[in-house]
Amino acid sequence: MSTTALNDLSRFPIVQAPMAGGASCPELVGAVCEAGALGFLAGGYKTAGGLYQEIKQVRGLTSRPFGVNLFMPQTGRPADPAAVEVYRHQLAGEATWYDVPLGEADDSRDDAYDAKLALLLEDPVRVVSFTFGCPTPEALASFARVGTFTIVTVTSAEEALAAQQAGADAVCVQGVEAGGHQGTHRDDPADDGAPGTGLLALLTQVRESVALPIVATGGIMRGAQIAAVLAAGADAAQLGTAFLRCPESGAHPLHKRALTDPLFTRTAFTRAFSGRPARGLVNRFMREHGPYAPAAYPEIHHLTAPLRKAAATANDAQGMALWAGQGHRLARELPAGQLVEVLATELDTALSELAPRSAS
């Protein structure tokens, strides 16, 4: 493994993924950092003020480096209002069932990005990562001036090259196995149904295209898998679903249980909950509405928000967005610090088993 500024941020080459929606709460981030890994707050769907309060909480729990993830503004073609309205009618039965009004398809597409940038430049954290696009060279240079290490999520070698040219310090290579939203820089409905690229193949493509440090993510649940991506050229591994069952995780208890519940047999990509492709456990809502959901992010996210909240309140996992990667059945119910230690031990064991083979 190469020595980079990325490796200097934590004792182990393990990153806890930023999971928007509440899972990556300050308690989880603090516990992960204290155990020697790199924890991440999810800045998505929060106000700048709300993010500031969570940063303060993490600083009260650990003095070690941690990161903040931001969603890039949606700068592409706005969603078709007619398609959003058709989907609103499609969801009318859900609103009646849960006895809540549907949300308004908010016109705002920037997730308070500028305000969060200003906050993080005025009161810097050690690491900031970006999803759904690449910041401008000027923004990345501003972070460099205040000593913040920047990471751009990519799903192709082309996106990685764009991040390198813009001045990012590292890339997070997201394979198709990853849970939650795919961090593609351009959401093209024509790609729906395409198989996507698995992490190991994508990692190799990116490694041969850019000279930046790489964080690998997608389906990683065990220390041996971390060893595999390090051997394939990554500098660290990012795990999200693996941390969902930790008691410190802010995920809903139903979400935690669903990861290993035999009732949920597979994951799939869907636009049903947010209007953007995201991998989750296949449930009733996904099956009934996924085929009709338009490419309309974040409009559909706002539209379905009351439904998702009502389903969680009603303890109805069939109406929730149960984001999960392909390795969800391997999730372990361990305190976050203990999970980091177990992963690090598994990694050491795997590396020591590989060493004699490489020597021979």
mmCIF file of C-alpha atoms in Angstrom:
data_model
loop_
_atom_site.group_PDB
_atom_site.id
_atom_site.type_symbol
_atom_site.label_atom_id
_atom_site.label_comp_id
_atom_site.label_asym_id
_atom_site.label_seq_id
_atom_site.Cartn_x
_atom_site.Cartn_y
_atom_site.Cartn_z
ATOM 1 C CA MET A 1 0.000 0.000 0.000
ATOM 2 C CA SER A 2 1.375 3.391 -0.971
ATOM 3 C CA THR A 3 2.041 6.055 1.629
ATOM 4 C CA THR A 4 -0.209 9.020 0.943
ATOM 5 C CA ALA A 5 -1.798 11.861 2.876
ATOM 6 C CA LEU A 6 -4.931 9.693 2.763
ATOM 7 C CA ASN A 7 -3.202 6.938 4.740
ATOM 8 C CA ASP A 8 -2.054 9.464 7.327
ATOM 9 C CA LEU A 9 -5.628 10.308 8.289
ATOM 10 C CA SER A 10 -6.316 7.109 10.221
ATOM 11 C CA ARG A 11 -4.514 4.135 11.740
ATOM 12 C CA PHE A 12 -6.264 1.607 9.493
ATOM 13 C CA PRO A 13 -7.070 1.877 5.750
ATOM 14 C CA ILE A 14 -10.763 1.672 6.625
ATOM 15 C CA VAL A 15 -13.301 4.405 5.853
ATOM 16 C CA GLN A 16 -16.873 4.475 7.179
ATOM 17 C CA ALA A 17 -19.045 5.603 4.298
ATOM 18 C CA PRO A 18 -21.161 8.740 4.570
ATOM 19 C CA MET A 19 -24.767 7.526 4.456
ATOM 20 C CA ALA A 20 -27.308 10.321 4.043
ATOM 21 C CA GLY A 21 -30.626 9.974 5.800
ATOM 22 C CA GLY A 22 -29.408 9.586 9.364
ATOM 23 C CA ALA A 23 -27.261 6.450 9.503
ATOM 24 C CA SER A 24 -23.935 8.334 9.582
ATOM 25 C CA CYS A 25 -24.728 10.172 12.798
ATOM 26 C CA PRO A 26 -22.100 11.825 15.052
ATOM 27 C CA GLU A 27 -22.102 8.887 17.463
ATOM 28 C CA LEU A 28 -21.133 6.459 14.700
ATOM 29 C CA VAL A 29 -18.499 8.787 13.251
ATOM 30 C CA GLY A 30 -16.923 9.418 16.657
ATOM 31 C CA ALA A 31 -16.769 5.726 17.557
ATOM 32 C CA VAL A 32 -15.246 4.797 14.190
ATOM 33 C CA CYS A 33 -12.573 7.485 14.445
ATOM 34 C CA GLU A 34 -11.678 6.578 18.028
ATOM 35 C CA ALA A 35 -11.159 2.971 16.916
ATOM 36 C CA GLY A 36 -8.609 3.985 14.275
ATOM 37 C CA ALA A 37 -10.657 4.237 11.076
ATOM 38 C CA LEU A 38 -11.855 7.332 9.203
ATOM 39 C CA GLY A 39 -15.453 8.269 9.947
ATOM 40 C CA PHE A 40 -17.637 10.419 7.692
ATOM 41 C CA LEU A 41 -20.632 12.622 8.338
ATOM 42 C CA ALA A 42 -23.182 12.779 5.530
ATOM 43 C CA GLY A 43 -23.935 16.392 4.644
ATOM 44 C CA GLY A 44 -26.692 15.522 2.166
ATOM 45 C CA TYR A 45 -30.275 16.638 2.942
ATOM 46 C CA LYS A 46 -29.098 18.812 5.851
ATOM 47 C CA THR A 47 -29.051 22.576 6.221
ATOM 48 C CA ALA A 48 -25.681 24.235 6.717
ATOM 49 C CA GLY A 49 -26.706 24.963 10.302
ATOM 50 C CA GLY A 50 -27.681 21.359 10.938
ATOM 51 C CA LEU A 51 -24.372 20.161 9.511
ATOM 52 C CA TYR A 52 -22.488 22.633 11.717
ATOM 53 C CA GLN A 53 -24.181 21.234 14.817
ATOM 54 C CA GLU A 54 -23.249 17.653 13.845
ATOM 55 C CA ILE A 55 -19.635 18.674 13.234
ATOM 56 C CA LYS A 56 -19.577 20.185 16.728
ATOM 57 C CA GLN A 57 -20.939 16.928 18.162
ATOM 58 C CA VAL A 58 -18.271 14.827 16.436
ATOM 59 C CA ARG A 59 -15.535 17.151 17.705
ATOM 60 C CA GLY A 60 -16.879 16.563 21.199
ATOM 61 C CA LEU A 61 -16.553 12.799 20.709
ATOM 62 C CA THR A 62 -13.117 12.557 19.083
ATOM 63 C CA SER A 63 -10.043 14.649 18.403
ATOM 64 C CA ARG A 64 -9.086 12.448 15.462
ATOM 65 C CA PRO A 65 -9.592 13.371 11.782
ATOM 66 C CA PHE A 66 -13.030 12.837 10.282
ATOM 67 C CA GLY A 67 -14.695 13.722 7.008
ATOM 68 C CA VAL A 68 -17.826 15.413 5.687
ATOM 69 C CA ASN A 69 -19.532 14.435 2.442
ATOM 70 C CA LEU A 70 -21.403 16.918 0.256
ATOM 71 C CA PHE A 71 -23.874 16.361 -2.576
ATOM 72 C CA MET A 72 -23.024 18.357 -5.678
ATOM 73 C CA PRO A 73 -25.772 20.608 -7.085
ATOM 74 C CA GLN A 74 -27.882 19.027 -9.800
ATOM 75 C CA THR A 75 -26.894 21.113 -12.820
ATOM 76 C CA GLY A 76 -28.297 18.952 -15.587
ATOM 77 C CA ARG A 77 -31.617 19.300 -17.349
ATOM 78 C CA PRO A 78 -34.450 19.797 -14.821
ATOM 79 C CA ALA A 79 -36.929 16.989 -14.403
ATOM 80 C CA ASP A 80 -40.024 16.925 -16.585
ATOM 81 C CA PRO A 81 -42.802 18.414 -14.400
ATOM 82 C CA ALA A 82 -45.391 16.314 -16.234
ATOM 83 C CA ALA A 83 -43.508 13.095 -15.406
ATOM 84 C CA VAL A 84 -43.275 14.107 -11.753
ATOM 85 C CA GLU A 85 -47.017 14.847 -11.717
ATOM 86 C CA VAL A 86 -47.826 11.454 -13.235
ATOM 87 C CA TYR A 87 -45.743 9.789 -10.518
ATOM 88 C CA ARG A 88 -47.547 11.873 -7.888
ATOM 89 C CA HIS A 89 -50.816 10.316 -9.068
ATOM 90 C CA GLN A 90 -49.155 6.894 -9.024
ATOM 91 C CA LEU A 91 -48.384 7.413 -5.318
ATOM 92 C CA ALA A 92 -51.864 8.611 -4.340
ATOM 93 C CA GLY A 93 -52.757 5.208 -2.923
ATOM 94 C CA GLU A 94 -49.664 5.244 -0.710
ATOM 95 C CA ALA A 95 -50.628 8.658 0.654
ATOM 96 C CA THR A 96 -54.086 7.350 1.475
ATOM 97 C CA TRP A 97 -52.710 4.188 3.061
ATOM 98 C CA TYR A 98 -50.285 6.028 5.335
ATOM 99 C CA ASP A 99 -52.698 8.945 5.823
ATOM 100 C CA VAL A 100 -50.120 11.607 4.958
ATOM 101 C CA PRO A 101 -49.912 14.181 2.162
ATOM 102 C CA LEU A 102 -47.243 13.754 -0.459
ATOM 103 C CA GLY A 103 -44.314 16.139 -0.279
ATOM 104 C CA GLU A 104 -43.789 19.063 -2.583
ATOM 105 C CA ALA A 105 -41.377 18.521 -5.482
ATOM 106 C CA ASP A 106 -38.943 21.189 -4.268
ATOM 107 C CA ASP A 107 -37.470 23.353 -7.012
ATOM 108 C CA SER A 108 -34.165 23.599 -5.139
ATOM 109 C CA ARG A 109 -31.533 21.385 -6.726
ATOM 110 C CA ASP A 110 -28.385 22.533 -4.925
ATOM 111 C CA ASP A 111 -28.812 20.981 -1.421
ATOM 112 C CA ALA A 112 -27.528 24.256 0.106
ATOM 113 C CA TYR A 113 -24.158 23.477 -1.462
ATOM 114 C CA ASP A 114 -22.750 27.012 -1.403
ATOM 115 C CA ALA A 115 -23.657 27.526 2.251
ATOM 116 C CA LYS A 116 -22.009 24.240 3.208
ATOM 117 C CA LEU A 117 -18.896 25.113 1.211
ATOM 118 C CA ALA A 118 -18.664 28.420 3.053
ATOM 119 C CA LEU A 119 -19.062 26.663 6.398
ATOM 120 C CA LEU A 120 -16.356 24.095 5.670
ATOM 121 C CA LEU A 121 -13.938 26.706 4.374
ATOM 122 C CA GLU A 122 -14.472 28.954 7.391
ATOM 123 C CA ASP A 123 -14.265 26.126 9.939
ATOM 124 C CA PRO A 124 -12.345 23.346 8.132
ATOM 125 C CA VAL A 125 -12.485 19.613 8.784
ATOM 126 C CA ARG A 126 -9.650 17.332 7.694
ATOM 127 C CA VAL A 127 -11.473 15.674 4.789
ATOM 128 C CA VAL A 128 -14.334 16.632 2.477
ATOM 129 C CA SER A 129 -15.730 14.288 -0.158
ATOM 130 C CA PHE A 130 -18.204 14.951 -2.962
ATOM 131 C CA THR A 131 -20.936 12.850 -4.565
ATOM 132 C CA PHE A 132 -22.966 13.317 -7.794
ATOM 133 C CA GLY A 133 -20.273 15.339 -9.533
ATOM 134 C CA CYS A 134 -16.929 17.091 -9.307
ATOM 135 C CA PRO A 135 -16.352 20.532 -7.743
ATOM 136 C CA THR A 136 -14.761 23.325 -9.722
ATOM 137 C CA PRO A 137 -10.965 23.676 -9.671
ATOM 138 C CA GLU A 138 -11.487 26.911 -7.722
ATOM 139 C CA ALA A 139 -13.452 25.162 -4.969
ATOM 140 C CA LEU A 140 -10.890 22.358 -4.675
ATOM 141 C CA ALA A 141 -8.057 24.895 -4.576
ATOM 142 C CA SER A 142 -9.853 26.739 -1.774
ATOM 143 C CA PHE A 143 -9.992 23.552 0.279
ATOM 144 C CA ALA A 144 -6.304 22.914 -0.399
ATOM 145 C CA ARG A 145 -5.470 26.362 0.967
ATOM 146 C CA VAL A 146 -7.173 25.615 4.289
ATOM 147 C CA GLY A 147 -5.544 22.184 4.560
ATOM 148 C CA THR A 148 -8.579 20.041 3.729
ATOM 149 C CA PHE A 149 -8.017 16.759 1.871
ATOM 150 C CA THR A 150 -10.596 16.348 -0.930
ATOM 151 C CA ILE A 151 -12.081 13.155 -2.370
ATOM 152 C CA VAL A 152 -14.421 12.904 -5.378
ATOM 153 C CA THR A 153 -16.714 9.887 -5.790
ATOM 154 C CA VAL A 154 -16.407 8.361 -9.264
ATOM 155 C CA THR A 155 -18.039 5.487 -11.142
ATOM 156 C CA SER A 156 -15.835 5.437 -14.243
ATOM 157 C CA ALA A 157 -12.277 6.126 -15.367
ATOM 158 C CA GLU A 158 -13.540 9.196 -17.232
ATOM 159 C CA GLU A 159 -14.982 10.671 -14.045
ATOM 160 C CA ALA A 160 -11.722 9.901 -12.225
ATOM 161 C CA LEU A 161 -9.734 11.758 -14.894
ATOM 162 C CA ALA A 162 -12.044 14.757 -14.557
ATOM 163 C CA ALA A 163 -11.491 14.744 -10.778
ATOM 164 C CA GLN A 164 -7.727 14.591 -11.219
ATOM 165 C CA GLN A 165 -7.752 17.442 -13.722
ATOM 166 C CA ALA A 166 -9.891 19.558 -11.379
ATOM 167 C CA GLY A 167 -7.377 19.132 -8.557
ATOM 168 C CA ALA A 168 -8.934 16.550 -6.224
ATOM 169 C CA ASP A 169 -6.568 14.893 -3.760
ATOM 170 C CA ALA A 170 -8.119 11.420 -4.180
ATOM 171 C CA VAL A 171 -11.041 9.554 -5.719
ATOM 172 C CA CYS A 172 -13.542 7.174 -4.175
ATOM 173 C CA VAL A 173 -14.161 4.446 -6.748
ATOM 174 C CA GLN A 174 -17.716 3.143 -6.353
ATOM 175 C CA GLY A 175 -18.509 -0.253 -7.809
ATOM 176 C CA VAL A 176 -21.975 -1.355 -8.846
ATOM 177 C CA GLU A 177 -22.172 -3.503 -5.681
ATOM 178 C CA ALA A 178 -22.490 -0.438 -3.429
ATOM 179 C CA GLY A 179 -25.647 0.321 -1.492
ATOM 180 C CA GLY A 180 -27.470 3.632 -1.675
ATOM 181 C CA HIS A 181 -27.163 6.099 -4.509
ATOM 182 C CA GLN A 182 -24.744 5.609 -7.336
ATOM 183 C CA GLY A 183 -22.479 8.654 -7.356
ATOM 184 C CA THR A 184 -22.461 9.086 -11.120
ATOM 185 C CA HIS A 185 -21.645 12.600 -12.314
ATOM 186 C CA ARG A 186 -24.359 12.436 -14.977
ATOM 187 C CA ASP A 187 -27.679 10.696 -14.409
ATOM 188 C CA ASP A 188 -28.716 9.320 -17.785
ATOM 189 C CA PRO A 189 -31.983 7.319 -17.891
ATOM 190 C CA ALA A 190 -30.612 5.573 -20.991
ATOM 191 C CA ASP A 191 -28.245 3.721 -18.644
ATOM 192 C CA ASP A 192 -31.102 2.234 -16.583
ATOM 193 C CA GLY A 193 -30.969 -1.529 -16.752
ATOM 194 C CA ALA A 194 -27.286 -1.575 -17.731
ATOM 195 C CA PRO A 195 -25.319 -4.025 -15.574
ATOM 196 C CA GLY A 196 -22.720 -1.478 -14.430
ATOM 197 C CA THR A 197 -19.105 -2.231 -13.558
ATOM 198 C CA GLY A 198 -18.026 -4.309 -10.584
ATOM 199 C CA LEU A 199 -15.582 -2.832 -8.108
ATOM 200 C CA LEU A 200 -12.459 -4.859 -8.950
ATOM 201 C CA ALA A 201 -12.740 -4.228 -12.685
ATOM 202 C CA LEU A 202 -13.531 -0.549 -12.154
ATOM 203 C CA LEU A 203 -10.718 -0.169 -9.635
ATOM 204 C CA THR A 204 -8.199 -1.495 -12.144
ATOM 205 C CA GLN A 205 -9.495 0.819 -14.874
ATOM 206 C CA VAL A 206 -9.166 3.847 -12.601
ATOM 207 C CA ARG A 207 -5.784 2.785 -11.228
ATOM 208 C CA GLU A 208 -4.416 2.644 -14.768
ATOM 209 C CA SER A 209 -5.957 6.024 -15.664
ATOM 210 C CA VAL A 210 -5.041 8.353 -12.794
ATOM 211 C CA ALA A 211 -2.193 8.859 -10.340
ATOM 212 C CA LEU A 212 -4.415 9.801 -7.409
ATOM 213 C CA PRO A 213 -4.878 7.809 -4.184
ATOM 214 C CA ILE A 214 -7.962 5.604 -4.366
ATOM 215 C CA VAL A 215 -10.640 4.683 -1.851
ATOM 216 C CA ALA A 216 -12.512 1.585 -3.042
ATOM 217 C CA THR A 217 -16.162 1.016 -2.157
ATOM 218 C CA GLY A 218 -18.904 -1.413 -3.061
ATOM 219 C CA GLY A 219 -19.950 -4.631 -1.298
ATOM 220 C CA ILE A 220 -16.997 -4.714 1.112
ATOM 221 C CA MET A 221 -17.948 -6.418 4.395
ATOM 222 C CA ARG A 222 -14.858 -8.329 5.586
ATOM 223 C CA GLY A 223 -11.187 -7.655 6.204
ATOM 224 C CA ALA A 224 -10.181 -10.112 3.490
ATOM 225 C CA GLN A 225 -12.103 -8.017 0.967
ATOM 226 C CA ILE A 226 -10.239 -4.936 2.160
ATOM 227 C CA ALA A 227 -6.987 -6.828 1.515
ATOM 228 C CA ALA A 228 -8.254 -7.704 -1.970
ATOM 229 C CA VAL A 229 -8.921 -4.095 -2.977
ATOM 230 C CA LEU A 230 -5.593 -2.975 -1.496
ATOM 231 C CA ALA A 231 -3.870 -5.649 -3.590
ATOM 232 C CA ALA A 232 -5.772 -4.369 -6.637
ATOM 233 C CA GLY A 233 -4.406 -0.851 -6.191
ATOM 234 C CA ALA A 234 -6.617 0.913 -3.643
ATOM 235 C CA ASP A 235 -5.139 2.855 -0.728
ATOM 236 C CA ALA A 236 -8.159 2.341 1.524
ATOM 237 C CA ALA A 237 -11.562 0.665 1.556
ATOM 238 C CA GLN A 238 -14.869 2.380 2.310
ATOM 239 C CA LEU A 239 -17.659 0.391 3.964
ATOM 240 C CA GLY A 240 -21.236 1.537 4.446
ATOM 241 C CA THR A 241 -23.624 -1.382 4.831
ATOM 242 C CA ALA A 242 -21.133 -3.080 7.158
ATOM 243 C CA PHE A 243 -21.677 -0.282 9.713
ATOM 244 C CA LEU A 244 -25.475 -0.062 9.452
ATOM 245 C CA ARG A 245 -26.171 -2.650 12.176
ATOM 246 C CA CYS A 246 -23.859 -1.025 14.717
ATOM 247 C CA PRO A 247 -25.747 0.278 17.771
ATOM 248 C CA GLU A 248 -24.248 3.723 17.125
ATOM 249 C CA SER A 249 -25.714 3.823 13.614
ATOM 250 C CA GLY A 250 -28.688 6.113 13.178
ATOM 251 C CA ALA A 251 -30.418 3.683 10.815
ATOM 252 C CA HIS A 252 -33.979 2.706 11.747
ATOM 253 C CA PRO A 253 -34.166 -0.571 13.733
ATOM 254 C CA LEU A 254 -36.292 -2.106 10.947
ATOM 255 C CA HIS A 255 -33.598 -1.217 8.426
ATOM 256 C CA LYS A 256 -30.947 -2.859 10.599
ATOM 257 C CA ARG A 257 -32.973 -6.056 10.989
ATOM 258 C CA ALA A 258 -33.907 -6.198 7.310
ATOM 259 C CA LEU A 259 -30.262 -6.565 6.272
ATOM 260 C CA THR A 260 -30.188 -10.172 7.472
ATOM 261 C CA ASP A 261 -33.931 -10.940 7.387
ATOM 262 C CA PRO A 262 -34.607 -13.921 5.052
ATOM 263 C CA LEU A 263 -37.696 -12.041 3.851
ATOM 264 C CA PHE A 264 -35.435 -9.723 1.851
ATOM 265 C CA THR A 265 -33.658 -11.940 -0.619
ATOM 266 C CA ARG A 266 -31.938 -9.469 -2.945
ATOM 267 C CA THR A 267 -31.019 -5.889 -3.732
ATOM 268 C CA ALA A 268 -31.699 -3.882 -6.871
ATOM 269 C CA PHE A 269 -31.351 -0.378 -8.248
ATOM 270 C CA THR A 270 -34.458 1.786 -8.146
ATOM 271 C CA ARG A 271 -35.599 5.363 -8.764
ATOM 272 C CA ALA A 272 -38.773 4.756 -6.731
ATOM 273 C CA PHE A 273 -37.765 6.693 -3.627
ATOM 274 C CA SER A 274 -35.586 9.532 -4.909
ATOM 275 C CA GLY A 275 -35.699 9.692 -8.697
ATOM 276 C CA ARG A 276 -32.025 8.700 -8.909
ATOM 277 C CA PRO A 277 -30.662 5.129 -9.152
ATOM 278 C CA ALA A 278 -29.937 3.722 -5.698
ATOM 279 C CA ARG A 279 -29.388 0.147 -4.512
ATOM 280 C CA GLY A 280 -31.627 -1.165 -1.762
ATOM 281 C CA LEU A 281 -33.383 -4.253 -0.483
ATOM 282 C CA VAL A 282 -36.270 -5.140 -2.782
ATOM 283 C CA ASN A 283 -39.545 -4.523 -0.978
ATOM 284 C CA ARG A 284 -43.161 -3.848 -1.897
ATOM 285 C CA PHE A 285 -42.699 -0.139 -2.595
ATOM 286 C CA MET A 286 -39.769 -0.781 -4.920
ATOM 287 C CA ARG A 287 -41.587 -3.531 -6.813
ATOM 288 C CA GLU A 288 -44.816 -1.564 -7.244
ATOM 289 C CA HIS A 289 -43.413 1.867 -8.056
ATOM 290 C CA GLY A 290 -39.872 1.351 -9.358
ATOM 291 C CA PRO A 291 -40.963 0.632 -12.945
ATOM 292 C CA TYR A 292 -42.829 3.959 -13.106
ATOM 293 C CA ALA A 293 -40.476 6.327 -11.273
ATOM 294 C CA PRO A 294 -39.069 9.068 -13.521
ATOM 295 C CA ALA A 295 -35.508 10.379 -13.602
ATOM 296 C CA ALA A 296 -36.283 13.310 -11.325
ATOM 297 C CA TYR A 297 -33.822 13.903 -8.494
ATOM 298 C CA PRO A 298 -34.255 15.477 -6.002
ATOM 299 C CA GLU A 299 -37.910 16.119 -6.875
ATOM 300 C CA ILE A 300 -38.974 12.522 -6.197
ATOM 301 C CA HIS A 301 -36.917 12.465 -2.995
ATOM 302 C CA HIS A 302 -39.009 15.364 -1.670
ATOM 303 C CA LEU A 303 -42.238 13.870 -3.019
ATOM 304 C CA THR A 304 -41.790 10.523 -1.203
ATOM 305 C CA ALA A 305 -40.230 11.887 2.006
ATOM 306 C CA PRO A 306 -43.521 11.910 3.995
ATOM 307 C CA LEU A 307 -44.319 8.376 2.819
ATOM 308 C CA ARG A 308 -40.943 7.054 3.922
ATOM 309 C CA LYS A 309 -41.248 8.771 7.282
ATOM 310 C CA ALA A 310 -44.782 7.441 7.798
ATOM 311 C CA ALA A 311 -43.714 3.908 6.896
ATOM 312 C CA ALA A 312 -40.881 4.073 9.437
ATOM 313 C CA THR A 313 -43.268 5.390 12.115
ATOM 314 C CA ALA A 314 -45.678 2.563 11.320
ATOM 315 C CA ASN A 315 -42.838 0.006 11.479
ATOM 316 C CA ASP A 316 -43.587 -0.983 7.888
ATOM 317 C CA ALA A 317 -40.325 -2.028 6.237
ATOM 318 C CA GLN A 318 -42.188 -2.615 2.973
ATOM 319 C CA GLY A 319 -42.618 1.119 2.505
ATOM 320 C CA MET A 320 -39.130 2.265 3.545
ATOM 321 C CA ALA A 321 -36.006 2.929 1.509
ATOM 322 C CA LEU A 322 -33.832 0.081 2.781
ATOM 323 C CA TRP A 323 -30.530 1.078 1.182
ATOM 324 C CA ALA A 324 -28.046 -1.783 1.226
ATOM 325 C CA GLY A 325 -25.102 -3.128 -0.751
ATOM 326 C CA GLN A 326 -24.878 -6.584 -2.250
ATOM 327 C CA GLY A 327 -23.039 -7.903 0.812
ATOM 328 C CA HIS A 328 -25.859 -7.015 3.219
ATOM 329 C CA ARG A 329 -26.299 -10.555 4.562
ATOM 330 C CA LEU A 330 -22.747 -10.350 5.944
ATOM 331 C CA ALA A 331 -23.607 -7.383 8.189
ATOM 332 C CA ARG A 332 -22.571 -7.939 11.826
ATOM 333 C CA GLU A 333 -24.294 -6.482 14.873
ATOM 334 C CA LEU A 334 -21.223 -5.166 16.670
ATOM 335 C CA PRO A 335 -20.333 -1.860 18.325
ATOM 336 C CA ALA A 336 -18.609 0.345 15.743
ATOM 337 C CA GLY A 337 -15.263 0.347 17.550
ATOM 338 C CA GLN A 338 -15.300 -3.431 17.866
ATOM 339 C CA LEU A 339 -16.239 -3.812 14.197
ATOM 340 C CA VAL A 340 -13.250 -1.684 13.183
ATOM 341 C CA GLU A 341 -10.983 -3.865 15.336
ATOM 342 C CA VAL A 342 -12.420 -7.070 13.844
ATOM 343 C CA LEU A 343 -11.991 -5.751 10.306
ATOM 344 C CA ALA A 344 -8.405 -4.699 11.054
ATOM 345 C CA THR A 345 -7.605 -8.154 12.479
ATOM 346 C CA GLU A 346 -9.159 -9.855 9.455
ATOM 347 C CA LEU A 347 -7.154 -7.563 7.197
ATOM 348 C CA ASP A 348 -3.888 -8.382 8.983
ATOM 349 C CA THR A 349 -4.642 -12.102 8.748
ATOM 350 C CA ALA A 350 -5.393 -11.865 5.044
ATOM 351 C CA LEU A 351 -2.255 -9.845 4.345
ATOM 352 C CA SER A 352 -0.077 -12.259 6.303
ATOM 353 C CA GLU A 353 -1.525 -15.183 4.336
ATOM 354 C CA LEU A 354 -0.787 -13.369 1.099
ATOM 355 C CA ALA A 355 2.811 -12.505 2.052
ATOM 356 C CA PRO A 356 4.251 -16.075 1.877
ATOM 357 C CA ARG A 357 2.646 -16.599 -1.518
ATOM 358 C CA SER A 358 4.103 -13.376 -2.897
ATOM 359 C CA ALA A 359 7.523 -14.290 -1.444
ATOM 360 C CA SER A 360 7.444 -17.650 -3.179
#
